XYZ file of C-alpha atoms in Angstrom:
755
model
C -20.629 -79.217 -11.008
C -23.477 -76.707 -10.820
C -21.735 -74.730 -7.933
C -24.812 -75.064 -5.795
C -23.009 -76.136 -2.606
C -19.476 -76.025 -1.143
C -18.481 -78.641 1.400
C -15.282 -78.183 3.474
C -13.865 -80.386 6.218
C -12.097 -78.451 9.083
C -10.503 -79.057 12.445
C -11.218 -77.099 15.674
C -9.122 -75.981 18.648
C -11.134 -75.198 21.792
C -8.772 -72.338 22.807
C -8.091 -68.840 21.339
C -4.837 -69.024 19.331
C -1.933 -66.816 20.422
C -1.646 -65.132 17.003
C -5.068 -63.493 17.530
C -4.487 -62.700 21.193
C -3.540 -58.988 20.655
C -6.977 -58.342 19.160
C -8.623 -58.848 22.564
C -6.686 -56.078 24.335
C -6.209 -53.727 21.401
C -7.194 -50.164 22.598
C -8.533 -47.198 20.678
C -9.174 -47.082 16.972
C -9.970 -50.680 16.076
C -13.154 -49.976 14.137
C -11.502 -49.032 10.787
C -9.771 -52.408 10.875
C -12.904 -54.355 11.827
C -15.137 -52.282 9.489
C -12.747 -51.090 6.747
C -15.508 -49.324 4.755
C -16.709 -47.291 7.764
C -15.283 -43.733 7.719
C -14.994 -42.243 11.201
C -14.667 -38.781 12.824
C -13.525 -38.027 16.371
C -16.373 -36.532 18.414
C -15.290 -35.854 22.003
C -14.577 -39.225 23.642
C -16.375 -41.035 20.802
C -15.879 -42.017 17.186
C -18.742 -41.011 14.922
C -19.604 -42.169 11.432
C -19.762 -39.514 8.715
C -23.570 -39.573 8.770
C -23.644 -38.961 12.551
C -25.792 -42.052 13.049
C -23.523 -43.895 15.474
C -21.152 -42.897 18.298
C -18.652 -45.532 19.426
C -16.949 -45.067 22.828
C -14.543 -47.473 24.488
C -14.636 -46.925 28.255
C -13.304 -48.310 31.518
C -15.355 -49.302 34.550
C -15.080 -49.232 38.327
C -17.652 -51.276 40.202
C -18.101 -48.694 42.980
C -19.532 -45.185 43.228
C -16.865 -42.458 43.201
C -16.730 -40.149 46.227
C -17.287 -37.038 44.075
C -20.844 -38.231 43.416
C -21.481 -39.438 46.953
C -23.406 -36.293 48.131
C -25.979 -36.926 45.379
C -27.197 -39.994 47.275
C -28.195 -38.189 50.471
C -29.106 -34.688 49.303
C -32.630 -33.438 50.024
C -35.246 -33.970 47.314
C -39.012 -34.382 47.017
C -40.132 -37.750 45.647
C -38.077 -38.265 42.501
C -35.872 -40.215 42.487
C -36.979 -42.864 44.956
C -34.620 -44.650 47.405
C -35.041 -47.859 45.359
C -33.974 -46.040 42.197
C -30.977 -44.468 43.957
C -29.919 -47.882 45.252
C -30.181 -49.347 41.760
C -28.106 -46.500 40.297
C -25.319 -46.719 42.876
C -24.971 -50.451 42.211
C -24.124 -49.730 38.559
C -20.655 -48.428 39.377
C -18.820 -45.703 37.434
C -17.478 -45.423 33.883
C -14.443 -43.489 32.585
C -14.263 -42.206 28.999
C -11.053 -41.119 27.235
C -11.256 -37.317 27.154
C -9.666 -34.647 29.353
C -10.729 -31.191 30.510
C -10.374 -28.942 27.494
C -7.563 -26.422 27.871
C -5.892 -28.166 30.818
C -2.118 -28.570 30.880
C -2.327 -32.388 31.110
C -5.488 -32.794 29.065
C -4.108 -35.895 27.291
C -3.644 -37.690 30.629
C -7.150 -37.042 31.998
C -10.284 -39.220 31.829
C -13.808 -37.957 32.307
C -16.019 -39.621 34.904
C -19.174 -40.787 33.126
C -22.534 -41.661 34.691
C -24.244 -42.558 31.430
C -25.635 -45.803 32.900
C -27.144 -43.911 35.853
C -28.588 -41.291 33.478
C -30.140 -44.022 31.379
C -31.769 -45.571 34.459
C -33.165 -42.151 35.440
C -34.609 -41.544 31.985
C -36.230 -44.989 32.053
C -37.959 -43.856 35.280
C -39.491 -40.807 33.563
C -43.249 -40.608 33.299
C -44.795 -40.240 29.856
C -45.167 -36.472 30.395
C -41.527 -36.067 31.474
C -40.395 -38.005 28.415
C -42.520 -35.861 26.104
C -41.154 -32.725 27.741
C -37.606 -33.978 27.180
C -38.476 -34.729 23.537
C -39.835 -31.199 23.082
C -36.522 -29.899 24.425
C -34.601 -31.952 21.872
C -36.805 -30.708 19.025
C -36.407 -27.107 20.210
C -32.623 -27.531 20.304
C -32.101 -29.337 16.994
C -34.732 -27.737 14.794
C -35.002 -24.177 16.148
C -31.998 -23.122 18.244
C -29.339 -24.779 16.072
C -30.957 -23.370 12.926
C -29.965 -19.881 14.113
C -26.384 -19.305 13.010
C -25.401 -17.210 16.027
C -26.693 -19.930 18.418
C -25.438 -23.067 16.627
C -23.470 -25.327 18.947
C -24.056 -23.313 22.107
C -26.292 -25.965 23.686
C -26.127 -29.748 23.510
C -28.432 -32.627 24.446
C -26.479 -33.326 27.638
C -27.330 -29.847 28.996
C -31.029 -30.488 28.383
C -30.851 -33.908 30.020
C -29.178 -32.419 33.113
C -31.796 -29.674 33.261
C -34.610 -32.249 33.120
C -33.031 -34.197 35.991
C -32.770 -31.078 38.175
C -36.342 -29.930 37.473
C -37.718 -33.434 38.073
C -35.942 -33.606 41.428
C -37.222 -30.164 42.564
C -40.900 -30.693 41.701
C -43.698 -32.988 42.820
C -44.281 -36.042 40.648
C -47.964 -35.050 40.503
C -46.982 -31.976 38.452
C -46.040 -34.192 35.509
C -49.587 -34.838 34.325
C -50.580 -35.285 30.659
C -52.960 -32.305 30.908
C -50.113 -30.182 32.325
C -47.410 -30.848 29.741
C -47.343 -27.376 28.170
C -47.005 -25.529 31.530
C -44.284 -28.024 32.527
C -42.389 -27.417 29.286
C -42.647 -23.642 29.656
C -41.532 -23.843 33.296
C -38.421 -25.773 32.220
C -37.532 -22.988 29.798
C -37.884 -20.096 32.207
C -35.569 -18.697 34.863
C -34.515 -15.195 35.908
C -37.312 -12.705 35.228
C -39.063 -15.345 33.154
C -38.564 -17.862 35.927
C -40.399 -15.482 38.233
C -43.439 -15.728 35.983
C -42.827 -12.583 33.908
C -42.147 -12.845 30.191
C -41.653 -9.150 29.490
C -39.790 -7.442 26.716
C -36.065 -7.478 27.518
C -36.330 -10.298 30.085
C -33.405 -12.715 30.044
C -32.544 -16.232 31.197
C -30.472 -16.377 34.399
C -28.429 -19.569 34.530
C -26.908 -20.125 37.965
C -24.257 -22.834 38.016
C -23.577 -24.220 41.480
C -19.988 -25.264 42.127
C -19.812 -28.712 43.715
C -16.063 -28.458 44.385
C -16.470 -25.872 47.144
C -18.602 -25.903 50.291
C -19.093 -22.849 52.530
C -19.635 -22.781 56.303
C -20.426 -19.762 58.475
C -17.940 -20.587 61.250
C -15.043 -22.935 61.939
C -17.047 -24.964 64.453
C -19.558 -25.940 61.747
C -16.923 -27.353 59.380
C -17.226 -30.966 58.243
C -14.203 -32.086 56.243
C -14.879 -34.209 53.156
C -13.536 -34.432 49.616
C -14.653 -30.851 48.836
C -12.659 -27.645 49.338
C -13.901 -26.060 52.579
C -14.381 -22.288 52.884
C -15.455 -20.327 55.963
C -17.185 -16.918 56.001
C -15.137 -13.972 57.307
C -17.213 -10.775 57.775
C -14.819 -8.736 59.937
C -13.831 -6.342 57.133
C -16.943 -6.447 54.967
C -20.182 -4.423 54.959
C -23.566 -6.142 55.525
C -24.595 -8.576 52.780
C -20.950 -9.241 51.822
C -18.299 -11.626 53.112
C -14.797 -12.918 52.476
C -14.292 -16.659 52.052
C -11.356 -18.064 54.015
C -9.759 -21.377 53.000
C -10.101 -24.059 55.667
C -8.490 -26.875 53.676
C -4.715 -27.441 53.626
C -3.505 -25.269 50.761
C -0.709 -27.732 49.947
C -3.248 -30.436 49.157
C -4.884 -28.350 46.420
C -4.112 -28.669 42.708
C -2.524 -25.638 41.050
C -5.822 -24.955 39.262
C -7.411 -23.970 42.593
C -4.315 -22.378 44.112
C -4.366 -19.853 41.271
C -7.742 -18.523 42.519
C -6.469 -17.851 46.057
C -4.960 -14.652 47.403
C -3.165 -14.090 50.698
C -4.490 -11.329 52.955
C -3.305 -10.769 56.515
C -1.997 -14.294 56.863
C -5.178 -15.917 55.503
C -5.782 -17.597 52.155
C -8.932 -16.035 50.667
C -10.793 -17.133 47.566
C -10.697 -14.147 45.203
C -14.042 -13.367 43.567
C -12.263 -11.641 40.700
C -9.889 -14.560 39.982
C -12.728 -17.049 40.369
C -14.829 -15.160 37.835
C -11.885 -14.891 35.411
C -11.371 -18.657 35.599
C -15.072 -19.201 34.972
C -14.889 -17.010 31.859
C -11.938 -19.021 30.589
C -13.676 -22.358 31.175
C -16.932 -21.185 29.624
C -15.190 -19.955 26.486
C -13.395 -23.296 26.187
C -16.703 -25.163 26.325
C -18.578 -22.646 24.142
C -15.911 -21.037 21.930
C -18.471 -19.312 19.694
C -20.174 -17.575 22.600
C -19.024 -13.972 23.054
C -19.483 -12.794 26.623
C -19.635 -9.529 28.551
C -19.203 -9.133 32.318
C -22.428 -7.961 33.981
C -21.988 -7.705 37.736
C -21.435 -11.230 39.093
C -22.682 -12.718 35.814
C -21.469 -13.246 32.274
C -23.905 -12.075 29.603
C -23.992 -12.935 25.911
C -23.814 -10.056 23.417
C -27.568 -10.321 22.735
C -28.410 -10.041 26.480
C -30.411 -13.259 26.254
C -28.507 -15.221 28.899
C -26.817 -14.436 32.212
C -24.412 -17.095 33.503
C -23.422 -16.954 37.179
C -21.214 -19.504 38.923
C -21.932 -19.463 42.656
C -21.004 -21.225 45.879
C -23.410 -22.539 48.489
C -23.772 -22.753 52.253
C -26.364 -25.333 53.297
C -27.505 -23.198 56.247
C -29.328 -19.884 56.618
C -26.669 -17.270 57.482
C -26.870 -15.324 60.752
C -27.041 -11.925 58.978
C -30.495 -12.916 57.690
C -31.568 -14.645 60.913
C -33.689 -11.712 62.256
C -35.873 -11.948 59.139
C -37.285 -15.267 60.383
C -38.777 -13.938 63.614
C -39.537 -10.283 62.891
C -43.127 -9.108 63.304
C -45.353 -9.187 60.213
C -49.038 -9.508 59.340
C -49.773 -12.640 57.303
C -47.193 -12.788 54.507
C -44.983 -14.721 54.274
C -46.546 -17.588 56.186
C -44.580 -19.703 58.717
C -44.629 -22.628 56.245
C -43.112 -20.433 53.540
C -40.443 -19.113 55.927
C -39.517 -22.679 56.898
C -39.232 -23.694 53.248
C -37.032 -20.683 52.453
C -34.602 -21.167 55.346
C -34.114 -24.826 54.394
C -32.720 -23.747 50.993
C -29.512 -22.373 52.462
C -27.525 -19.403 51.097
C -25.635 -18.689 47.891
C -22.524 -16.551 47.282
C -21.859 -14.807 43.971
C -18.441 -13.447 42.880
C -18.789 -9.685 43.258
C -17.643 -7.315 45.993
C -19.014 -4.093 47.444
C -18.349 -1.415 44.831
C -15.665 1.022 45.973
C -14.332 -1.132 48.832
C -10.570 -1.462 49.297
C -10.675 -5.271 49.043
C -13.534 -5.446 46.539
C -11.791 -8.255 44.616
C -11.768 -10.455 47.750
C -15.422 -9.983 48.689
C -18.418 -12.178 47.793
C -22.030 -11.024 47.887
C -24.520 -13.041 49.926
C -27.264 -14.008 47.488
C -30.737 -15.135 48.565
C -32.054 -15.482 45.022
C -33.591 -18.898 45.741
C -35.544 -17.415 48.671
C -36.630 -14.475 46.492
C -37.839 -16.826 43.785
C -39.921 -18.789 46.316
C -41.462 -15.530 47.572
C -42.305 -14.446 44.020
C -43.945 -17.841 43.432
C -46.147 -17.187 46.486
C -47.439 -13.912 44.993
C -51.090 -13.668 44.086
C -51.965 -12.833 40.500
C -52.537 -9.192 41.455
C -49.150 -8.919 43.195
C -47.429 -10.400 40.160
C -49.217 -7.991 37.816
C -48.300 -5.070 40.065
C -44.649 -6.188 39.999
C -44.874 -6.430 36.193
C -46.296 -2.884 35.948
C -43.392 -1.562 38.027
C -40.869 -3.323 35.781
C -42.526 -1.946 32.641
C -42.535 1.534 34.182
C -38.790 1.381 34.872
C -37.642 -0.417 31.719
C -39.771 1.365 29.133
C -40.474 4.785 30.639
C -37.883 5.689 33.287
C -34.971 4.196 31.336
C -36.304 5.891 28.212
C -34.899 9.146 29.570
C -31.141 9.515 29.255
C -30.814 11.408 32.543
C -32.600 8.599 34.447
C -31.298 5.539 32.618
C -29.745 2.904 34.878
C -30.676 4.567 38.179
C -33.277 1.929 39.038
C -33.085 -1.822 38.483
C -35.439 -4.792 38.795
C -33.914 -5.877 42.099
C -34.977 -2.599 43.754
C -38.554 -3.130 42.552
C -38.565 -6.710 43.793
C -37.350 -5.591 47.218
C -39.999 -2.851 47.301
C -42.729 -5.406 46.490
C -41.517 -7.690 49.292
C -41.687 -4.902 51.885
C -45.124 -3.662 50.798
C -46.486 -7.234 50.699
C -45.218 -7.935 54.215
C -46.650 -4.720 55.659
C -50.165 -5.064 54.226
C -52.975 -7.571 54.478
C -53.194 -10.124 51.701
C -56.806 -9.043 51.101
C -55.544 -5.722 49.716
C -54.199 -7.500 46.628
C -57.513 -7.901 44.828
C -57.890 -7.853 41.020
C -60.331 -4.932 41.247
C -57.809 -3.017 43.389
C -54.722 -3.401 41.198
C -54.506 0.245 40.088
C -54.647 1.661 43.652
C -52.039 -0.963 44.671
C -49.773 0.067 41.801
C -50.153 3.747 42.677
C -49.277 2.948 46.312
C -46.083 1.235 45.086
C -45.096 4.329 43.078
C -45.717 6.521 46.121
C -43.576 4.227 48.293
C -40.794 4.170 45.691
C -40.802 7.970 45.558
C -40.574 8.079 49.363
C -37.599 5.667 49.397
C -35.754 7.727 46.779
C -36.464 11.004 48.593
C -34.833 9.693 51.779
C -32.263 7.488 49.971
C -33.419 4.483 51.968
C -34.389 1.088 50.603
C -33.373 -1.656 53.010
C -32.453 -5.140 51.839
C -35.490 -7.332 52.498
C -33.619 -10.151 54.260
C -30.658 -8.154 55.653
C -31.992 -4.661 56.545
C -28.546 -3.479 57.656
C -27.759 -3.167 53.952
C -29.266 0.031 52.486
C -29.550 -0.516 48.728
C -29.960 3.242 48.075
C -26.903 4.332 50.092
C -24.941 6.757 47.854
C -26.964 5.476 44.889
C -28.061 8.926 43.630
C -26.589 12.406 43.664
C -28.857 15.358 44.517
C -29.678 16.165 40.903
C -30.547 12.571 40.029
C -32.653 12.154 43.176
C -34.662 15.340 42.567
C -35.213 14.511 38.891
C -36.364 10.994 39.731
C -38.709 12.182 42.504
C -40.327 14.784 40.229
C -40.778 12.190 37.503
C -42.428 9.696 39.871
C -44.709 12.373 41.332
C -45.893 13.309 37.852
C -46.385 9.611 37.091
C -48.493 9.278 40.235
C -50.677 12.191 39.147
C -51.169 10.675 35.692
C -52.258 7.355 37.160
C -52.623 4.552 34.648
C -52.144 7.058 31.824
C -48.426 6.974 32.604
C -48.272 3.918 30.299
C -49.445 5.896 27.272
C -45.843 5.895 25.981
C -45.206 2.226 26.810
C -44.800 -0.260 23.976
C -46.039 -3.191 26.052
C -49.153 -1.440 27.389
C -49.895 0.951 24.542
C -53.436 -0.513 24.216
C -54.303 0.946 27.628
C -54.594 4.359 26.000
C -57.990 3.296 24.681
C -59.518 2.794 28.126
C -60.733 5.313 30.687
C -59.568 4.285 34.137
C -60.295 5.882 37.501
C -57.525 5.261 40.005
C -59.157 6.527 43.175
C -61.910 3.914 43.384
C -62.041 0.389 42.058
C -64.477 -0.693 39.376
C -66.321 -2.951 41.815
C -66.570 -0.157 44.367
C -68.164 2.139 41.761
C -70.647 -0.364 40.367
C -71.396 -2.754 43.214
C -74.399 -0.909 44.613
C -75.915 -0.876 41.107
C -75.380 -4.637 40.745
C -76.895 -5.392 44.169
C -79.785 -3.033 43.489
C -80.536 -4.823 40.206
C -80.436 -8.247 41.870
C -82.713 -7.069 44.664
C -85.171 -5.579 42.167
C -85.204 -8.830 40.210
C -85.755 -10.930 43.323
C -88.495 -8.650 44.687
C -90.512 -8.268 41.512
C -90.289 -11.787 40.098
C -89.367 -14.241 42.829
C -89.701 -17.690 41.226
C -87.616 -20.733 40.352
C -85.127 -18.554 38.486
C -84.567 -16.524 41.635
C -83.718 -19.678 43.563
C -81.349 -20.776 40.762
C -79.597 -17.400 40.971
C -79.118 -17.693 44.739
C -78.006 -21.326 44.432
C -75.424 -20.369 41.784
C -74.064 -17.535 43.908
C -73.744 -19.853 46.906
C -72.281 -22.989 45.310
C -70.492 -22.013 42.114
C -69.147 -18.503 42.694
C -66.204 -18.882 45.072
C -65.025 -15.266 45.258
C -65.532 -13.149 48.355
C -67.517 -10.666 46.282
C -70.019 -13.294 45.123
C -70.551 -14.510 48.711
C -71.084 -10.907 49.770
C -73.735 -10.371 47.065
C -75.423 -13.630 48.047
C -75.590 -12.568 51.709
C -77.027 -9.172 50.885
C -79.577 -10.614 48.454
C -80.713 -13.331 50.856
C -81.076 -10.989 53.839
C -83.013 -8.529 51.687
C -85.438 -11.319 50.773
C -85.914 -12.173 54.451
C -86.769 -8.506 54.954
C -89.687 -8.795 52.496
C -91.270 -11.976 53.885
C -93.543 -10.228 56.439
C -94.884 -8.018 53.608
C -95.631 -11.008 51.388
C -97.586 -13.132 53.874
C -101.397 -13.046 53.598
C -103.226 -11.034 56.251
C -105.374 -12.977 58.744
C -108.495 -11.178 59.947
C -109.231 -11.243 63.678
C -106.509 -13.721 64.747
C -106.691 -15.179 68.250
C -103.981 -14.620 70.849
C -102.076 -17.792 69.954
C -102.046 -16.896 66.247
C -100.982 -13.329 67.021
C -98.049 -14.585 69.111
C -97.060 -17.052 66.359
C -97.153 -14.343 63.661
C -95.230 -11.965 65.938
C -92.394 -14.473 66.509
C -92.267 -15.451 62.845
C -92.149 -11.879 61.480
C -89.608 -10.814 64.097
C -87.241 -13.672 63.179
C -87.376 -12.749 59.472
C -86.794 -9.055 60.150
C -83.830 -9.778 62.448
C -82.116 -11.602 59.579
C -83.073 -8.732 57.273
C -81.190 -6.117 59.317
C -77.944 -7.509 57.823
C -78.936 -6.337 54.334
C -77.661 -2.780 54.901
C -76.970 -0.224 57.599
C -80.295 1.629 57.607
C -83.427 0.224 55.989
C -83.431 -3.156 57.767
C -83.264 -1.477 61.181
C -85.940 1.089 60.265
C -88.315 -1.674 59.160
C -87.655 -3.430 62.475
C -88.387 -0.139 64.301
C -91.636 0.150 62.345
C -92.507 -3.420 63.331
C -92.068 -2.669 67.065
C -93.973 0.604 66.670
C -96.848 -1.270 65.057
C -96.905 -3.599 68.084
C -96.928 -0.645 70.542
C -93.342 -1.264 71.717
C -92.527 2.439 71.411
C -89.447 2.540 73.635
C -87.762 -0.287 71.728
C -88.696 1.429 68.463
C -87.089 4.700 69.630
C -83.903 2.871 70.744
C -83.599 1.215 67.332
C -84.121 4.546 65.538
C -81.415 6.191 67.679
C -79.060 3.293 66.966
C -79.806 3.633 63.238
C -79.093 7.360 63.295
C -75.702 6.689 64.910
C -74.804 4.375 62.007
C -76.122 6.714 59.326
C -73.027 8.580 58.132
C -71.735 9.707 54.768
C -68.752 7.368 55.073
C -70.624 4.084 55.595
C -74.164 3.132 54.643
C -73.766 -0.638 54.666
C -73.251 -2.689 57.773
C -70.144 -4.827 57.972
C -71.099 -8.441 57.565
C -68.742 -10.811 59.373
C -67.145 -12.810 56.577
C -63.771 -14.471 56.344
C -62.248 -11.388 54.792
C -64.100 -8.321 56.047
C -62.029 -5.962 53.925
C -64.025 -7.090 50.903
C -67.012 -5.221 52.318
C -65.209 -1.927 51.836
C -66.400 -2.312 48.263
C -69.957 -1.734 49.460
C -70.010 2.007 49.923
C -73.370 3.483 48.922
C -77.104 2.774 49.261
C -79.433 3.794 46.400
C -81.585 5.777 48.899
C -81.353 6.514 52.626
C -85.013 5.854 53.452
C -87.343 2.858 53.594
C -89.743 1.954 50.808
C -92.666 -0.345 51.741
C -93.208 -2.429 48.622
C -96.302 -4.318 49.673
C -99.059 -2.063 51.027
C -101.466 -4.701 52.211
C -102.272 -4.933 55.896
C -99.385 -6.541 57.775
C -97.510 -6.362 61.058
C -94.776 -4.016 59.804
C -96.626 -0.948 58.516
C -97.839 1.381 61.324
C -101.556 1.993 61.608
C -101.076 5.683 60.760
C -99.852 4.663 57.298
C -102.530 2.096 56.539
C -104.914 4.630 54.996
C -104.872 3.907 51.263
C -104.912 7.538 50.177
C -101.322 7.904 51.393
C -99.886 5.459 48.887
C -100.649 6.837 45.453
C -97.237 8.533 45.181
C -94.566 10.306 47.212
C -95.883 13.614 45.883
C -99.399 12.679 47.004
C -98.065 11.907 50.502
C -96.381 15.335 50.594
C -99.599 17.077 49.658
C -101.582 15.201 52.308
C -98.965 16.033 54.944
C -99.102 19.716 53.931
C -102.917 19.699 54.163
C -102.740 18.178 57.651
C -100.229 20.752 58.920
C -102.236 23.634 57.397
C -105.515 22.393 58.899
C -103.939 22.069 62.350
C -102.432 25.568 62.096
C -105.688 27.250 61.014
C -107.997 25.352 63.356
C -105.921 26.209 66.416
C -105.979 22.574 67.587
C -102.167 22.645 67.848
C -100.242 25.679 69.006
C -96.721 26.711 69.920
C -94.053 24.002 69.831
C -96.336 21.410 68.199
C -96.915 23.662 65.135
C -93.143 24.342 64.863
C -92.347 20.608 64.910
C -94.973 19.971 62.230
C -93.276 22.448 59.884
C -89.867 20.876 60.669
C -91.245 17.421 59.764
C -92.693 18.867 56.573
C -89.298 20.416 55.706
C -87.517 17.095 56.346
C -89.979 15.318 54.035
C -89.341 17.866 51.266
C -85.581 17.527 51.798
C -85.764 13.727 51.423
C -87.649 14.119 48.140
C -85.084 16.593 46.798
C -87.371 19.651 47.070
C -84.713 21.905 48.609
C -86.617 25.138 47.865
C -89.730 23.962 49.769
C -87.580 22.451 52.544
C -85.844 25.826 53.044
C -89.265 27.564 53.053
C -90.732 25.339 55.806
C -87.549 25.461 57.912
C -87.676 29.287 57.687
C -91.325 29.307 58.846
C -90.416 27.024 61.768
C -87.361 29.146 62.667
C -89.412 32.353 62.651
C -91.965 30.817 65.005
C -89.197 29.404 67.261
C -88.251 32.701 68.928
C -86.362 31.043 71.793
C -84.443 28.672 69.458
C -85.460 25.496 71.294
C -85.864 23.332 68.166
C -83.552 22.330 65.314
C -85.257 24.643 62.798
C -82.566 27.350 62.780
C -79.781 24.753 62.561
C -81.455 22.988 59.614
C -81.973 26.321 57.844
C -78.264 27.157 58.180
C -77.366 23.924 56.340
C -78.683 25.490 53.126
C -76.413 28.540 53.268
């Protein structure tokens, strides 16, 4: 009576009654009947609630893997996904969702093949970093891209998911580290110029869509028939780097959709690049109706020039036209490992013919963009910066002139960089040498334009500059580049990207290290000589163990050998040593001085000569002095130390002074006995005065006559010349020349050097 509980007695049938049987097999829109308050919208193959919280899709299933997806199982990949994961995915079968290809004639009769279960399994296999990267993509799409009215609806989550799968398959699993998430995310965003590592003003995204319906072979004997449409290259009527694609599948077995892209030519069915591109435009506009496109070569570009879409075909093998590239002679770059990696990527074909050809609409261009991208990735930082400077020069300065606009493109610069990189040693591309490298690239570009010759890097039979310029354009461009070369780095004074460079003074003929290195080494030597202590050892230890550049190793070697050079001067003098001690000191000092000769080209050898002179080994001393004089030239003062990269030592170009300074004047085995009188060491000027007194005394006393007196004045003139006293040097050489009536000495020759 209080309505607290209702009790009802009922009967049960263990089978489903026939009146409710239709509910089990009812297709389509059942949800409004089951959930009458739920308002639904059609969203592709799904039904969505008005709040876009749920998507309901009723699908069909086949327990096997469809043949269209069969190549995915065996295609080459790195580590992701594993064989176990692939096996698990293929066991899931295939789903079919009720939606047809938009714009097709029989769209209402078509079902889309869905691999949503496989995609879910793949996402579950993502590492934490991959998952975070995918989440960042979703946030970028929903909260940034879709907030821009002109970009709303252009991209969807499925595109991002597909992109993540492709990038995960192409990269090592070790790249997806928590500390590397930002570089991974940025790498996923970039392709085209940005994919090459350059995010310059005006750079775009190149999106290359590979057609899985077609497969290309180079010859009939290579053909393997499968579910795909087979095409064979035909290069009989095409110039280098282009080909026609001949149908090798029975044309009667093809749907009308593909027959419409074929064109008969001399009894052969050829795939038309023009018709193929037109069909791609139609399909792309059906998928992205809001996206307005322009044709840009083989690509479709949006009106903002942000994206380039290119639909291409692939041959799994390296084509024979590019085969000579593999074995041609080169220095070090690219390496054999890099060449092997490139050739394993196969070849692409993009829908564009040779401009001006009779059958241009039937031709396809051979594209090696994947190989080019791998080569760019192998560039050092200096090579990449040099490539960037060339692109800025063309885009912001050359194209800024109406008469030069459009004559040069990024592909020409890329090709130029490949050739220069192959022809030069990798050690040339040093950070301190970037300006000379850039200037060399400008000079090479000017040369190529002057002779209208820039050969395709992989297929040299194709001259990219053939009929590219008329005489007026060529002359204007050459003059502009020559003026740019003369300006050096100041050519970027009008550049928006590099406008800050106007504040710096740059010298293009010599690198910064080359100009300042002798000063740096001199300072280190001075520090080590004057205050050798624990700090000196720390400095040498740091140079050896923590500075990995070639320059730091070079400085360490020079500093260490210079210290070895000073050891004999620093040792205490032993009075009246016996024969055994003398021999021990001789061997010890000689070993230190032999290491010290590597410090430079002159002083180490002269100290060694002084050592042998002090030990009465006069002939050896003279041989060493003659050897030193042969090395003493204006072009090279430093000896070449044998390091891994000897070109680094070209930086070492000048010695502070071309003569030896004895820093420690105590008695030792290096200083000759003639110099061990203390009155000689007060100053260089004092030494000059003493030498002048000696020569004058000998001349007046008559102890020395004739040739001996002449040689004394020559020695006196040389001493004045070394100290910078050119007036006195000329005076003493003149006195010697006047006395040398028969011209048997070098006095007259030395005097002529001052005229």
